[in-house]
Coordinates of N, CA and C in Angstrom, one line a residue:
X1 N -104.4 73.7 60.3 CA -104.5 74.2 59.0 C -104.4 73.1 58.0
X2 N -104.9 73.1 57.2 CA -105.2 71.8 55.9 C -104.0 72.5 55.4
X3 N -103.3 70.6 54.7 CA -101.8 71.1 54.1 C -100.8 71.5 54.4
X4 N -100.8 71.6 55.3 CA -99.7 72.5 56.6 C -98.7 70.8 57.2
X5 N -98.1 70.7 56.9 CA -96.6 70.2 57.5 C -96.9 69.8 59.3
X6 N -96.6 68.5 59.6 CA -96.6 68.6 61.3 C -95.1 68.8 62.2
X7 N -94.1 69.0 61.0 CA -93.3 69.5 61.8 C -92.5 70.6 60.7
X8 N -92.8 71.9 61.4 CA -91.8 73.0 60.0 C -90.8 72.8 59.6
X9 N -90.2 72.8 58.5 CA -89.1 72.8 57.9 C -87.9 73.5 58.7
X10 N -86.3 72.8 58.7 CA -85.9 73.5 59.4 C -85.3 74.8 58.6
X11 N -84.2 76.0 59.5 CA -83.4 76.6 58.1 C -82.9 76.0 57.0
X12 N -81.8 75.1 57.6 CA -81.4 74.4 56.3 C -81.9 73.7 55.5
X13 N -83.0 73.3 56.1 CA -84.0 72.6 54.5 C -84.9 73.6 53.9
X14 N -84.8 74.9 54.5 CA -85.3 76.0 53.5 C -84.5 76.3 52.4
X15 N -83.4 76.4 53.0 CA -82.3 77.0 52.5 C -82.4 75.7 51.6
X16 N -82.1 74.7 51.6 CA -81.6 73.4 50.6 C -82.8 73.5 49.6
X17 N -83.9 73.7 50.0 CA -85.0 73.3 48.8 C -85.2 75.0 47.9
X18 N -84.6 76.4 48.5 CA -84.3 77.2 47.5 C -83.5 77.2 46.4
X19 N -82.2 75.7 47.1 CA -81.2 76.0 46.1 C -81.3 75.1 45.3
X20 N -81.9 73.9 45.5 CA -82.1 72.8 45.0 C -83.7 72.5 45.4
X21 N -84.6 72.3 44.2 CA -85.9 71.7 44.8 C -86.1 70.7 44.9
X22 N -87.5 70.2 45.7 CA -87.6 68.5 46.3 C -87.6 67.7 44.8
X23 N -88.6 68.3 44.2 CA -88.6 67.2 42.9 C -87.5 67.1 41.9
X24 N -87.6 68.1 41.3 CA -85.9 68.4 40.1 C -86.1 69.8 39.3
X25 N -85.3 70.0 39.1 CA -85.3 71.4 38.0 C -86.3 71.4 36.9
X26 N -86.1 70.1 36.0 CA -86.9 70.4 35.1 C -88.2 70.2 35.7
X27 N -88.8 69.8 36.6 CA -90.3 70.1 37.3 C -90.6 70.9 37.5
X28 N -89.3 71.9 37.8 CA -89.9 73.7 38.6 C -90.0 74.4 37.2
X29 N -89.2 73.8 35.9 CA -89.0 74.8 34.9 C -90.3 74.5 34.3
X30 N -90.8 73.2 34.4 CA -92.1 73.3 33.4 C -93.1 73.6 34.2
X31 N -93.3 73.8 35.7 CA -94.4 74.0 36.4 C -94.5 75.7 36.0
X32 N -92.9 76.3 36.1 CA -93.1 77.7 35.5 C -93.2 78.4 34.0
X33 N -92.8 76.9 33.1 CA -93.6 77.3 31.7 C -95.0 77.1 31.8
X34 N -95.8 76.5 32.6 CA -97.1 76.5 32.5 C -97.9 77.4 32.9
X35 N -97.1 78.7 34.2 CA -97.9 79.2 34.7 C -97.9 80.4 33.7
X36 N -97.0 80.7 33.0 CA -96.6 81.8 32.1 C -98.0 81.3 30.7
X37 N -97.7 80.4 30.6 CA -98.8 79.9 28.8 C -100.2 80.3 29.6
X38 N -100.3 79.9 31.1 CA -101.9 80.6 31.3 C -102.4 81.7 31.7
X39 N -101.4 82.8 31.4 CA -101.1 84.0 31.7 C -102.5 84.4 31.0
X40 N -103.3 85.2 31.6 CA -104.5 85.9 30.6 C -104.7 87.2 30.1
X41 N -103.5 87.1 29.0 CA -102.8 88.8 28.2 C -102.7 88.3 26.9
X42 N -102.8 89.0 26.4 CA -102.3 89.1 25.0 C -100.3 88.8 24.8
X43 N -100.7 87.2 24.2 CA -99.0 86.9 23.6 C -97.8 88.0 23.6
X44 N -98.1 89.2 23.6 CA -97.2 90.1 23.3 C -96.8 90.5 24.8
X45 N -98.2 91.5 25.6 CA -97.8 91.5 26.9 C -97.1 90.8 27.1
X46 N -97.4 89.5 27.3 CA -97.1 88.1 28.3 C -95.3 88.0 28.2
X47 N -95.1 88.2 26.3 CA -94.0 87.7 26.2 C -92.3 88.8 26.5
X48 N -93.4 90.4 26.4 CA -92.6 90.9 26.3 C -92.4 91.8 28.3
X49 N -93.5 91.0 29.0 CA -93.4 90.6 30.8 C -91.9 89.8 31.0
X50 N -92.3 88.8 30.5 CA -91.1 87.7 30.8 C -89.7 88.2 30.3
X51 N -89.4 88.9 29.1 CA -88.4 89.2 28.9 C -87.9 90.8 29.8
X52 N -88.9 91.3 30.0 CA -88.1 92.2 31.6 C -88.0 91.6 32.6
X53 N -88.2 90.4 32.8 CA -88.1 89.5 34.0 C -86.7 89.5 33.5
X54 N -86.4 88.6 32.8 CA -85.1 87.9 32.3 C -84.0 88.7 32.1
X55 N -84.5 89.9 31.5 CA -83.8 91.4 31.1 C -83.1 91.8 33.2
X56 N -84.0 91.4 33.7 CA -83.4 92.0 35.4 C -82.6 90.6 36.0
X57 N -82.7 89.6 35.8 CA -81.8 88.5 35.7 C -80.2 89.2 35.9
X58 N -80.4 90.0 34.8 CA -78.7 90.3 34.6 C -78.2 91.4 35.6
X59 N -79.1 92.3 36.2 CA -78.3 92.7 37.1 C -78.1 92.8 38.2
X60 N -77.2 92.9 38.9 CA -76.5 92.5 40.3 C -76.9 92.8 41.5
X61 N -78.2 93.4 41.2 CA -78.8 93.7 42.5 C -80.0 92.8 43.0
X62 N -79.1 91.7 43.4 CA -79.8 90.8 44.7 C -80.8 91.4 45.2
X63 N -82.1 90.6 45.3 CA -83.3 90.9 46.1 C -84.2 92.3 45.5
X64 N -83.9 92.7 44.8 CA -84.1 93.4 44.1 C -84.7 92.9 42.2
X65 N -85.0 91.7 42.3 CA -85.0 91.7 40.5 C -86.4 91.6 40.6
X66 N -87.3 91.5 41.1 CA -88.7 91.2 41.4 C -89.4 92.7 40.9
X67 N -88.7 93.5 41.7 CA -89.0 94.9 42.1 C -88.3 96.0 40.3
X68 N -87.5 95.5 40.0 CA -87.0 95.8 38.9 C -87.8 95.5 37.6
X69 N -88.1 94.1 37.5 CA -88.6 93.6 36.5 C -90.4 94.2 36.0
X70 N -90.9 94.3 37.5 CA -92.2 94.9 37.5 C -91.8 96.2 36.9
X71 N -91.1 97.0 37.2 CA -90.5 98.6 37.3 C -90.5 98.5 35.5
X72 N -89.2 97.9 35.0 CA -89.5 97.8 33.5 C -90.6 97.1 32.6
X73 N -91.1 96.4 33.2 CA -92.3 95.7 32.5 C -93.5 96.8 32.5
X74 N -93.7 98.0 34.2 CA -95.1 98.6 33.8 C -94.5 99.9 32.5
X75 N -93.6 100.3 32.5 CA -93.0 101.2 31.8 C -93.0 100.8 30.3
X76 N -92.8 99.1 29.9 CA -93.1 99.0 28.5 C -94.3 98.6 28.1
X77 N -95.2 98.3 29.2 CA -97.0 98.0 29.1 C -96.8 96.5 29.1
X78 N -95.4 95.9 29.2 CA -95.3 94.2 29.8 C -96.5 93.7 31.0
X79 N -96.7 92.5 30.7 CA -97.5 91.9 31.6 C -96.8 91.9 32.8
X80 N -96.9 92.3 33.9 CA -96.5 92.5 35.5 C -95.6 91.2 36.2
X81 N -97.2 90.2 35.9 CA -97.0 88.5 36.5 C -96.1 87.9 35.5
X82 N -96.1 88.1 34.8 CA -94.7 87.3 33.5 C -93.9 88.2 34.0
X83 N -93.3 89.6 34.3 CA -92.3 89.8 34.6 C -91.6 88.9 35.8
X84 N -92.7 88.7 36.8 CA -92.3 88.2 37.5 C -91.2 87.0 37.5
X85 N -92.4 86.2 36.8 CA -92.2 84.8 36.1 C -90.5 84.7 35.4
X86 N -90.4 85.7 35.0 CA -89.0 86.3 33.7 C -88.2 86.1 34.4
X87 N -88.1 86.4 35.9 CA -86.7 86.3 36.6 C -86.1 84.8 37.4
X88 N -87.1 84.0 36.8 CA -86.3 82.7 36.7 C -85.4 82.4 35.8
X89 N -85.1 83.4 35.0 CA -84.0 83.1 34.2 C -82.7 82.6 35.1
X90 N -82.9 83.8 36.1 CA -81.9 84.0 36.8 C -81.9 83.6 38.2
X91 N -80.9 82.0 38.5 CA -81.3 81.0 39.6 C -80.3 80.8 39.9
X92 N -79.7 79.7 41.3 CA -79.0 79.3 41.6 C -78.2 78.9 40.7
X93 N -78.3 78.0 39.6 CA -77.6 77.5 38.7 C -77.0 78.3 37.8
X94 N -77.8 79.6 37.3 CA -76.9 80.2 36.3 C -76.3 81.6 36.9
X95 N -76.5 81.7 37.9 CA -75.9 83.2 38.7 C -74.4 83.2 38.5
X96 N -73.7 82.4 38.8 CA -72.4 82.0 38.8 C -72.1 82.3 37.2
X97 N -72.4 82.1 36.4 CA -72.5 82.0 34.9 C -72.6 83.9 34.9
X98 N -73.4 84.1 35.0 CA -74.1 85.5 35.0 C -73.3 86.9 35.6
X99 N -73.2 86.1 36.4 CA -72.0 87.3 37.4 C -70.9 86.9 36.4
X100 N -70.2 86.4 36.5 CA -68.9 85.8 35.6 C -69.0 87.2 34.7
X101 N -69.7 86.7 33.7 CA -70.2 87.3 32.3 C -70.0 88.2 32.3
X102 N -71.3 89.0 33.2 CA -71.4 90.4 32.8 C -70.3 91.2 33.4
X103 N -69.5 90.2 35.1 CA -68.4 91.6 35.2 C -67.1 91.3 34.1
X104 N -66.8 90.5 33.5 CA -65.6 90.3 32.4 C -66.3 91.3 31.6
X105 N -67.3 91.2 30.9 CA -67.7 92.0 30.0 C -68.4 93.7 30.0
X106 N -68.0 93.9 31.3 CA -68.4 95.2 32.0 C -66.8 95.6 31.9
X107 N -65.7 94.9 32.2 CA -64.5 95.5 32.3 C -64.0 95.7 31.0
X108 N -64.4 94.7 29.8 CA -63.9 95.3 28.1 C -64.9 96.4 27.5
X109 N -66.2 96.9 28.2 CA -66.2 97.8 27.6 C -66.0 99.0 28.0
X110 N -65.8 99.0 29.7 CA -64.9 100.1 30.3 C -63.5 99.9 29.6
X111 N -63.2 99.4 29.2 CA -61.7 99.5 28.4 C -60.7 98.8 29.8
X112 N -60.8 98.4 30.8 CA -60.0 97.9 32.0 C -59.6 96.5 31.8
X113 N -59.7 95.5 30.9 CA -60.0 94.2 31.0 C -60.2 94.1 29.3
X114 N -59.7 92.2 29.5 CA -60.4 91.6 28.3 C -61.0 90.6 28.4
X115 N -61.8 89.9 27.8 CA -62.7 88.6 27.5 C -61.2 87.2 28.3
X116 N -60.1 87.7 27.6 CA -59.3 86.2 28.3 C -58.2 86.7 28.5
X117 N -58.6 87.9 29.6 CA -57.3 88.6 30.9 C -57.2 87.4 31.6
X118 N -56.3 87.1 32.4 CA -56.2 86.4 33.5 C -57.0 86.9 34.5
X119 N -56.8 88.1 34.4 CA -57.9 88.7 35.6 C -59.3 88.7 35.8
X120 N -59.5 87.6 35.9 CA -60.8 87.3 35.5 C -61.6 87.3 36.7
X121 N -63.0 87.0 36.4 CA -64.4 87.5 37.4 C -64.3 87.0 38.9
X122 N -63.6 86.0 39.0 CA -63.4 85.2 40.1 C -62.4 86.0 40.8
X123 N -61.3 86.4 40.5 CA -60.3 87.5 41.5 C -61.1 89.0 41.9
X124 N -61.8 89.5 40.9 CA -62.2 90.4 41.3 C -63.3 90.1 42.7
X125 N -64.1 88.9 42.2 CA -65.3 88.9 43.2 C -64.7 88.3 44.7
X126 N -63.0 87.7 44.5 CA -62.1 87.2 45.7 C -61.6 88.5 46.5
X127 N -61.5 89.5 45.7 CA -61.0 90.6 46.3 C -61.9 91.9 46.4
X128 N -62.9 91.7 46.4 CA -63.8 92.5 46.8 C -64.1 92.8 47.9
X129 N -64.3 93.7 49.1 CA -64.7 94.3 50.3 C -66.1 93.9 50.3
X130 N -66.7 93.0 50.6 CA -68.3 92.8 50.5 C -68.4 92.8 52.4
X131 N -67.1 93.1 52.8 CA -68.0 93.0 54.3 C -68.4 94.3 54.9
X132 N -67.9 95.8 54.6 CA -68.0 96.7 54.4 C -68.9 97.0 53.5
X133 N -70.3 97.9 54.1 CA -71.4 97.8 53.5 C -72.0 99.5 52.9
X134 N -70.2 100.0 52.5 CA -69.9 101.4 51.6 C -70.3 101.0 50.6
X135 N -71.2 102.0 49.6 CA -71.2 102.1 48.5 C -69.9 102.3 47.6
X136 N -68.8 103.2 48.4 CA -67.8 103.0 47.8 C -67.0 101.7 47.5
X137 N -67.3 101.1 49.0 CA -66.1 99.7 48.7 C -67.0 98.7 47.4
X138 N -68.0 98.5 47.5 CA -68.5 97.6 46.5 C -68.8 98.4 44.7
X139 N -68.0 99.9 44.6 CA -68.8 100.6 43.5 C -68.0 99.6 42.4
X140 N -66.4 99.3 43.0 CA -65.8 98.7 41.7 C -66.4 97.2 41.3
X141 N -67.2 96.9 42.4 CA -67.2 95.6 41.9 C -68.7 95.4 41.0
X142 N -69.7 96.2 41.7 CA -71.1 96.5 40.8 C -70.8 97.6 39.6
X143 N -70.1 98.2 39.2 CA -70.0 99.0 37.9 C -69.7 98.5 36.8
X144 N -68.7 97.4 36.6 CA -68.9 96.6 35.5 C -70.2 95.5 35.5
X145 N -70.7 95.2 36.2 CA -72.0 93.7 36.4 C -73.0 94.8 35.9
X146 N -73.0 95.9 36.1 CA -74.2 96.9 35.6 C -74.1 97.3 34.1
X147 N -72.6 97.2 34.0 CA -72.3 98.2 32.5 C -72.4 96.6 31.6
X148 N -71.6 95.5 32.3 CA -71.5 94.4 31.2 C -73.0 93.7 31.2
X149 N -74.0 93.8 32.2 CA -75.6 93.8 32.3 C -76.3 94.0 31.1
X150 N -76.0 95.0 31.3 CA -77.3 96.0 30.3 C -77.2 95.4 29.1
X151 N -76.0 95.4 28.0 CA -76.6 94.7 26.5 C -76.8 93.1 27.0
X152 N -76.6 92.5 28.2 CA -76.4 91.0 27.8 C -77.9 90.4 28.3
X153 N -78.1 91.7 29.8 CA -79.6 91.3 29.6 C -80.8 92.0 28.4
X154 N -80.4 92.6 27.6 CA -81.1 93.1 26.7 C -81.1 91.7 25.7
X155 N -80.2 91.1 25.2 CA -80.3 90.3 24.4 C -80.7 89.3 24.5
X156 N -80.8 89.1 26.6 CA -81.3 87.6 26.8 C -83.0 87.7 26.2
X157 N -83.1 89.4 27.2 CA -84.9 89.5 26.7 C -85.0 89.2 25.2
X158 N -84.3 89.8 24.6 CA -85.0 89.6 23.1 C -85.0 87.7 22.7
X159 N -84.1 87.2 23.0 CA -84.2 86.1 23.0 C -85.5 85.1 23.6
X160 N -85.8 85.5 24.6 CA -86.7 85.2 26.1 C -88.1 85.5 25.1
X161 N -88.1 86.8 24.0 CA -89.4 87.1 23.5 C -90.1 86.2 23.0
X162 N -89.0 86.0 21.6 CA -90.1 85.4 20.5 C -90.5 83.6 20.8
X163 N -89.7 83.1 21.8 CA -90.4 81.5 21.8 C -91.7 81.4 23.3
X164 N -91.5 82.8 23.5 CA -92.7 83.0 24.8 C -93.7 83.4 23.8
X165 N -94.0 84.4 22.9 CA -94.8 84.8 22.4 C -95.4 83.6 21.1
X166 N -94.5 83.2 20.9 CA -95.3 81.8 20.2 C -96.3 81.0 20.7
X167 N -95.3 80.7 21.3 CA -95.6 79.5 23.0 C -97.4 80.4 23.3
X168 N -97.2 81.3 23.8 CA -98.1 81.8 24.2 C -99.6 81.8 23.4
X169 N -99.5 82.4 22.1 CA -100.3 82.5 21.0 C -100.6 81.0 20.5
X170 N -99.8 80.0 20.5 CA -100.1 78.8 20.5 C -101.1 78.3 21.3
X171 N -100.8 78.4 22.5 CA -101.9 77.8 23.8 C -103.0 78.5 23.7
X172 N -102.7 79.9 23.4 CA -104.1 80.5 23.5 C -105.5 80.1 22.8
X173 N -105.0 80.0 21.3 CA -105.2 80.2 20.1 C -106.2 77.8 20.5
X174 N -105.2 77.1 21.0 CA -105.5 76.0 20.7 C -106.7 75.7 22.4
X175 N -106.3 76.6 23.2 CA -107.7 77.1 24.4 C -108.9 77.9 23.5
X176 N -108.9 78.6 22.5 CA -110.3 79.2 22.1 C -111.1 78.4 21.1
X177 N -110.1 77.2 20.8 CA -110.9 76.1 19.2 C -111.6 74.9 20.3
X178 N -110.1 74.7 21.4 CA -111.7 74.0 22.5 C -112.9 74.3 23.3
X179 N -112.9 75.7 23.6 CA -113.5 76.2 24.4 C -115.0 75.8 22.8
X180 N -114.1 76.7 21.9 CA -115.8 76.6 20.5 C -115.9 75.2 20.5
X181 N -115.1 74.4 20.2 CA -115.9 73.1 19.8 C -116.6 72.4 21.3
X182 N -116.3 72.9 22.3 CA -117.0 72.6 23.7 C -118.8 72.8 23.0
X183 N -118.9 74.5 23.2 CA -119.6 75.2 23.1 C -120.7 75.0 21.6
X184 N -120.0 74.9 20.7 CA -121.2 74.0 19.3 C -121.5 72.1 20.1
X185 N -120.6 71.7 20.7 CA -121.4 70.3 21.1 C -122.4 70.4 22.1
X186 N -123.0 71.4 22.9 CA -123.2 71.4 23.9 C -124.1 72.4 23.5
X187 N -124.2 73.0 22.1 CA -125.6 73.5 21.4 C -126.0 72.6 20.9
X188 N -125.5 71.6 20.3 CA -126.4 70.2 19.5 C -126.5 69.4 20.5
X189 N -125.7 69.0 21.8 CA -126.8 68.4 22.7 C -128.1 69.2 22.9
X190 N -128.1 70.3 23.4 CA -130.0 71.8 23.7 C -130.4 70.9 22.5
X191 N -129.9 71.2 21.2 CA -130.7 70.9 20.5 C -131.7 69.9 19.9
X192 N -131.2 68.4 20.4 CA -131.5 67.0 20.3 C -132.3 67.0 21.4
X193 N -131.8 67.7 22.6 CA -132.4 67.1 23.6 C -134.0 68.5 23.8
X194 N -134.2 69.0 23.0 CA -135.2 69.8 23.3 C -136.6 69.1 22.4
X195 N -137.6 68.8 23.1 CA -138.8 68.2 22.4 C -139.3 68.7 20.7
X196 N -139.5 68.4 20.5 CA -140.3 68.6 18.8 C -141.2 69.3 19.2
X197 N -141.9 70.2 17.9 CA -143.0 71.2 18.6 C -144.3 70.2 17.6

């Protein structure tokens, strides 16, 4: 097979290049701002795809945010593939950040907790039953990540919107002045190059 590796990767260098890629972060982040700017929607779809991507970022259902983001993106007329795209918000690097957040901020507005309880996100997530695979044993620990979720990924999206929808209308807008000025040089070549009558 062309391209194909002569010896496969093992687990742990799958595992290592999910969590960390070969080249660097900011490679993967501009390889995936670029694939978003050539998205072929209208700036608005595109930008308001990405931000239900980013909007499912926030909640705590692992393996699941692909399937979510599509879910709220067809429901707001979001672009599908930017949704997709959207849930690199949410990576190895800022998960930790993310979970933190939204369960502290899931327990102040269940009224259980505050912003700088001692009891903070890291005891709950130490004492949580995650080997027990009850909806009960894990409800306490996903009920705040879902409740402190919801406005934090609503405001990531809104944030996520307006510099994708620029971004977007930018590229587009500076792809249709090349495409014309392609297209008028390439009528005055026909034109020169066609005989005199």
């Amino acid at each position: 097979m062309l391209f194909q590796r002569r010896t496969p990767p093992s687990r742990f260098e799958k595992l290592r290049v999910a969590v960390w890629p070969r080249a660097s972060w900011m490679r993967s982040f501009r390889y995936y701002g670029k694939r978003v700017l050539r998205l072929t929607a209208s700036p608005h779809a595109v930008a308001l795809g990405f931000s239900c991507g980013a909007f499912a970022s926030f909640t705590p259902f692992m393996g699941f945010h692909f399937l979510l983001a599509a879910a709220v993106a067809m429901i707001v007329r979001g672009n599908m593939l930017a949704s997709a795209l959207g849930t690199v918000v949410g990576n190895p690097l800022t998960f930790p950040f993310i979970w933190a957040i939204t369960y502290k901020l899931g327990h102040v507005i269940l009224g259980t907790g505050t912003l700088d309880t001692s009891a903070d996100a890291t005891e709950g997530l130490m004492h949580a039953d995650l080997l027990t695979h009850s909806l009960d044993a894990l409800w306490p620990l996903l009920k705040p990540m879902i409740i402190g979720g919801l406005p934090l990924g609503l405001a990531c999206g809104l944030l996520c919107y307006f510099p994708v929808y620029f971004s977007v209308k930018a590229y587009q807008e500076r792809k249709q002045r090349r495409l014309a000025a392609r297209q008028s040089a390439e009528m005055a070549r026909s034109t020169l190059s066609r005989p005199a009558e």
